[in-house]
Coordinates of C-alpha atoms in Angstrom, one line a residue:
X1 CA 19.8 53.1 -100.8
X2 CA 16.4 55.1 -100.8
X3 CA 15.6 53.7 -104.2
X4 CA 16.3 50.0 -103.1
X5 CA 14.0 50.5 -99.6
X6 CA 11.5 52.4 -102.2
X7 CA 11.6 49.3 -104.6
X8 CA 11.2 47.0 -100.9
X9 CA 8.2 48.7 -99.7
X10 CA 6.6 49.0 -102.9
X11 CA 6.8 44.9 -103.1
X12 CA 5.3 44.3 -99.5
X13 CA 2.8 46.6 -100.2
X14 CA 1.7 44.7 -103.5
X15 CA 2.0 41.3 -101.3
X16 CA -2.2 40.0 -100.9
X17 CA -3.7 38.7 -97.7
X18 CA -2.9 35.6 -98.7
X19 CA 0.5 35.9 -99.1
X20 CA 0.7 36.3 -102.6
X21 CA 3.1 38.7 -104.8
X22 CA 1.6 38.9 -107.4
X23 CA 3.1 38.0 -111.2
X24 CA 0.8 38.8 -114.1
X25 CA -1.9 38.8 -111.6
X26 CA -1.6 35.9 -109.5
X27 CA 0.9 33.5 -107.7
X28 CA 3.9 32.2 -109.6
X29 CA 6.4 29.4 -107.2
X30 CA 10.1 30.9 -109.0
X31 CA 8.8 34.6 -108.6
X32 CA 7.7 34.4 -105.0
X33 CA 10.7 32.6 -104.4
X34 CA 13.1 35.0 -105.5
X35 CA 10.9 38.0 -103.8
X36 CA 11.7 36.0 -100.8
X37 CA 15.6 36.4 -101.7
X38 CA 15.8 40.2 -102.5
X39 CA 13.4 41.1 -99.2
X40 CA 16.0 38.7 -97.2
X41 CA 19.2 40.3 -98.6
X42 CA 17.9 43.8 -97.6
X43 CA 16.7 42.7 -94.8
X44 CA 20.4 41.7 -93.5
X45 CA 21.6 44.5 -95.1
X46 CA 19.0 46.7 -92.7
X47 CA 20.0 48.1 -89.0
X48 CA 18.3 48.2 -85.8
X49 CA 19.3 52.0 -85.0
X50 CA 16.2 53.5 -86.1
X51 CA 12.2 52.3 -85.9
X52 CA 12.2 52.6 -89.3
X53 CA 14.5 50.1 -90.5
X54 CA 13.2 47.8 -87.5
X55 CA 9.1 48.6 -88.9
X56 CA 10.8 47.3 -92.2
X57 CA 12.4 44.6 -90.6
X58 CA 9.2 43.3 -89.3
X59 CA 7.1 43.6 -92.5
X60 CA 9.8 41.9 -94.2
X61 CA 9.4 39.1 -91.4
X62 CA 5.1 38.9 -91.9
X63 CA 5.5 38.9 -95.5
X64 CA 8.0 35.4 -95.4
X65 CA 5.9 33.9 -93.1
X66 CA 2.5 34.9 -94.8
X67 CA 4.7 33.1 -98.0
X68 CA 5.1 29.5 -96.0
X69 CA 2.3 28.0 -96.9
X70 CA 1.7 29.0 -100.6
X71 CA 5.0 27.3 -101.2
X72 CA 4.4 24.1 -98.9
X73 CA 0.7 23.3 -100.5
X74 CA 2.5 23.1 -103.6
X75 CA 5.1 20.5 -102.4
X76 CA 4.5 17.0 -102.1
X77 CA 6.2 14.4 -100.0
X78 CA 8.5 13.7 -102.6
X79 CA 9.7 16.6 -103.3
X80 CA 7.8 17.3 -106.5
X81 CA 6.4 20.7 -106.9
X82 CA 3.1 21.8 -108.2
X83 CA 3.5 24.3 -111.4
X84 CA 0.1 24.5 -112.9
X85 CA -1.0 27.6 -111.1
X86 CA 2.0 29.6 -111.8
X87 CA 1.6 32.4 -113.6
X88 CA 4.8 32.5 -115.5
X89 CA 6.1 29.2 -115.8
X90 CA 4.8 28.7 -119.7
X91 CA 7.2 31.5 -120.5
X92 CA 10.8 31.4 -122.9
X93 CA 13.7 32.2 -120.8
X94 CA 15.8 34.7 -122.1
X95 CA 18.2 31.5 -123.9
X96 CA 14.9 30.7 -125.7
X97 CA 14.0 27.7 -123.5
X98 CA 10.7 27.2 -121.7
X99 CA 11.3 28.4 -117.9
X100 CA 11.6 25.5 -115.4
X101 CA 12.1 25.3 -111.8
X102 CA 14.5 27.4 -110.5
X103 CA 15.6 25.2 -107.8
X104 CA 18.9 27.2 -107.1
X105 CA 17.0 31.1 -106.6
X106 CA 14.2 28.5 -104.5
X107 CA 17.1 27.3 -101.9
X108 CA 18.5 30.4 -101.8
X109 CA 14.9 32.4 -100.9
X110 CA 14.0 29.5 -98.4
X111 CA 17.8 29.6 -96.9
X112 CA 16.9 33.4 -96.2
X113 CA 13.5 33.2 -94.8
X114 CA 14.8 30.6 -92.4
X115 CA 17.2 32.8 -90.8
X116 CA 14.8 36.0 -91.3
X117 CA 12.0 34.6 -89.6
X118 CA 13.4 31.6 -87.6
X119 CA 11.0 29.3 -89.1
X120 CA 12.6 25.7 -89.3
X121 CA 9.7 24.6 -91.7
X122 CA 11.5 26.9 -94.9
X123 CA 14.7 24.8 -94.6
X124 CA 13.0 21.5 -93.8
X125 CA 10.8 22.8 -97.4
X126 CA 14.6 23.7 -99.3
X127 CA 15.7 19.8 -97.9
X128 CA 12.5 18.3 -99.3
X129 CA 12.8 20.2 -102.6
X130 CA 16.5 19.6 -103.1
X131 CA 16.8 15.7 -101.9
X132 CA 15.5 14.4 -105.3
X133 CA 18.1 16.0 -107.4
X134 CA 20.6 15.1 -105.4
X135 CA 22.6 12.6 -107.7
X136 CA 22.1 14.9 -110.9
X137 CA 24.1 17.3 -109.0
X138 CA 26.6 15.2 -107.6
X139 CA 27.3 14.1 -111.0
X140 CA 28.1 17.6 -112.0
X141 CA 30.4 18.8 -109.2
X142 CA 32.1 15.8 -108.3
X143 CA 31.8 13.2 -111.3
X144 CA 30.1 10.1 -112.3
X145 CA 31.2 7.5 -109.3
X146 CA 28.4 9.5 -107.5
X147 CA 25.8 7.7 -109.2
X148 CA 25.8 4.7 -107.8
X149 CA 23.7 6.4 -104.3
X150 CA 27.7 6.5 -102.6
X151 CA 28.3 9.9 -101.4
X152 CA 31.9 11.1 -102.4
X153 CA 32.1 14.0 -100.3
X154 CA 30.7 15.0 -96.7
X155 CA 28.4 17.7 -97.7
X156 CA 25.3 16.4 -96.3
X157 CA 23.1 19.6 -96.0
X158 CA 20.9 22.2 -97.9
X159 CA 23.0 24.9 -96.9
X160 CA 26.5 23.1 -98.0
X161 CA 24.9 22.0 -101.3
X162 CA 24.0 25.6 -101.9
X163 CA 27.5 27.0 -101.3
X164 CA 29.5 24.6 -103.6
X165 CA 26.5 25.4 -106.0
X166 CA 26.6 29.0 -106.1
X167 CA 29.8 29.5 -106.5
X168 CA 30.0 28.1 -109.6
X169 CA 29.8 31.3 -112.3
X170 CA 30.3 29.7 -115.6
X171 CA 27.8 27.2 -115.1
X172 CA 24.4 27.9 -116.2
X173 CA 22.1 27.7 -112.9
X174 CA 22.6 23.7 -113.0
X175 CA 19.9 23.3 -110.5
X176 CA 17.3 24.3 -112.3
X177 CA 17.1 27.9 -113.6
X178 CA 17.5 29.4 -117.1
X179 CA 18.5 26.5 -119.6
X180 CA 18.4 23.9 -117.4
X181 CA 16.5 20.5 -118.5
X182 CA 15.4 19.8 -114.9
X183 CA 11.9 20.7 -114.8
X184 CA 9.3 20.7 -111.7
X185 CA 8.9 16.6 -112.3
X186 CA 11.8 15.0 -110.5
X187 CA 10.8 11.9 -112.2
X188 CA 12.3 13.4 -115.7
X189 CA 15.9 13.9 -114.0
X190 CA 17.3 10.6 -114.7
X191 CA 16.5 11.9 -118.8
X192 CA 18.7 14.5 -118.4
X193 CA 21.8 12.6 -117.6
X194 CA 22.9 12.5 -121.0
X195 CA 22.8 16.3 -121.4
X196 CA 24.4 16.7 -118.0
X197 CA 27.3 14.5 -118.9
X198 CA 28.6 16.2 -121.9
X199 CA 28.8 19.5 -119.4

């Protein structure tokens, strides 16, 4: 337990006055996001019996909403996100392919933050981010007659497309981490139809 608060505190700490944790020296959109993840899992995780854990608490509350805008200046009203400035994104994932966006860790980060902080804006970013994929992943969990824009099922949220999702273990992240084809264009989803129907 004192080596994961160590870890915690020794992230925050790194964390820039604008919000930045930095990766290879600067700002990378996947990494932030999943720093946002591992400071909100502790955080639940934490008490209120001591100041300590509620001093924690609070810097783990600053440091999300210091995050907000890095992520939302990089987010267009479509839904696209902005890559170029990421540090790590021209990387090999550990399957040999080039890293994309890793929409899954993203919702997940953004889903924590909101409850952390309270701040509506991370799960109205997680709807914005998620919206355009939306038929690729229909297709996947609940086959092809989604594609026609009829919803088969009535899921209808970030939240309850995250926990069909994330349950699924053998499937590798299909919304957008390690050896996915989706990338940080939504425009190239409808090209990866092909790949995603021989799942």
């Amino acid at each position: 337990e004192n080596a994961a608060k160590n870890l915690i505190e020794e992230g925050l700490d790194l964390q820039t006055d604008q919000g930045i944790m930095p990766e290879k020296g600067g700002f990378d959109f996947n990494y932030q996001s999943i720093g946002l993840t591992y400071v909100g899992r502790y955080a639940q995780l934490l008490g209120n019996s001591t100041e300590a854990d509620q001093s924690l608490k609070s810097q783990i509350d600053q440091a999300m909403q210091i995050s907000l805008d890095l992520f939302s200046d990089r987010v267009d009203s479509l839904g696209n996100v902005d890559l170029t400035d990421s540090t790590r994104i021209n990387e090999s994932s550990r399957s040999g392919r080039p890293k994309t966006l890793d929409i899954k860790n993203i919702v997940q980060g953004y889903l924590s933050a909101s409850v952390i902080t309270g701040d509506s804006q991370y799960l109205t970013l997680a709807e914005l981010i998620v919206n355009p994929i939306r038929p690729v992943v229909e297709y996947i969990f609940e086959g092809p007659e989604t594609l026609d824009g009829q919803r088969s099922s009535g899921s209808d949220t970030t939240a309850d497309l995250f926990a069909r999702t994330g349950t699924n273990e053998k499937n590798e992240n299909p919304l957008g981490g390690a050896g996915s084809g989706l990338t940080g264009n939504h425009d190239d989803y409808a090209l990866d139809m092909t790949s995603v129907s021989s799942m």
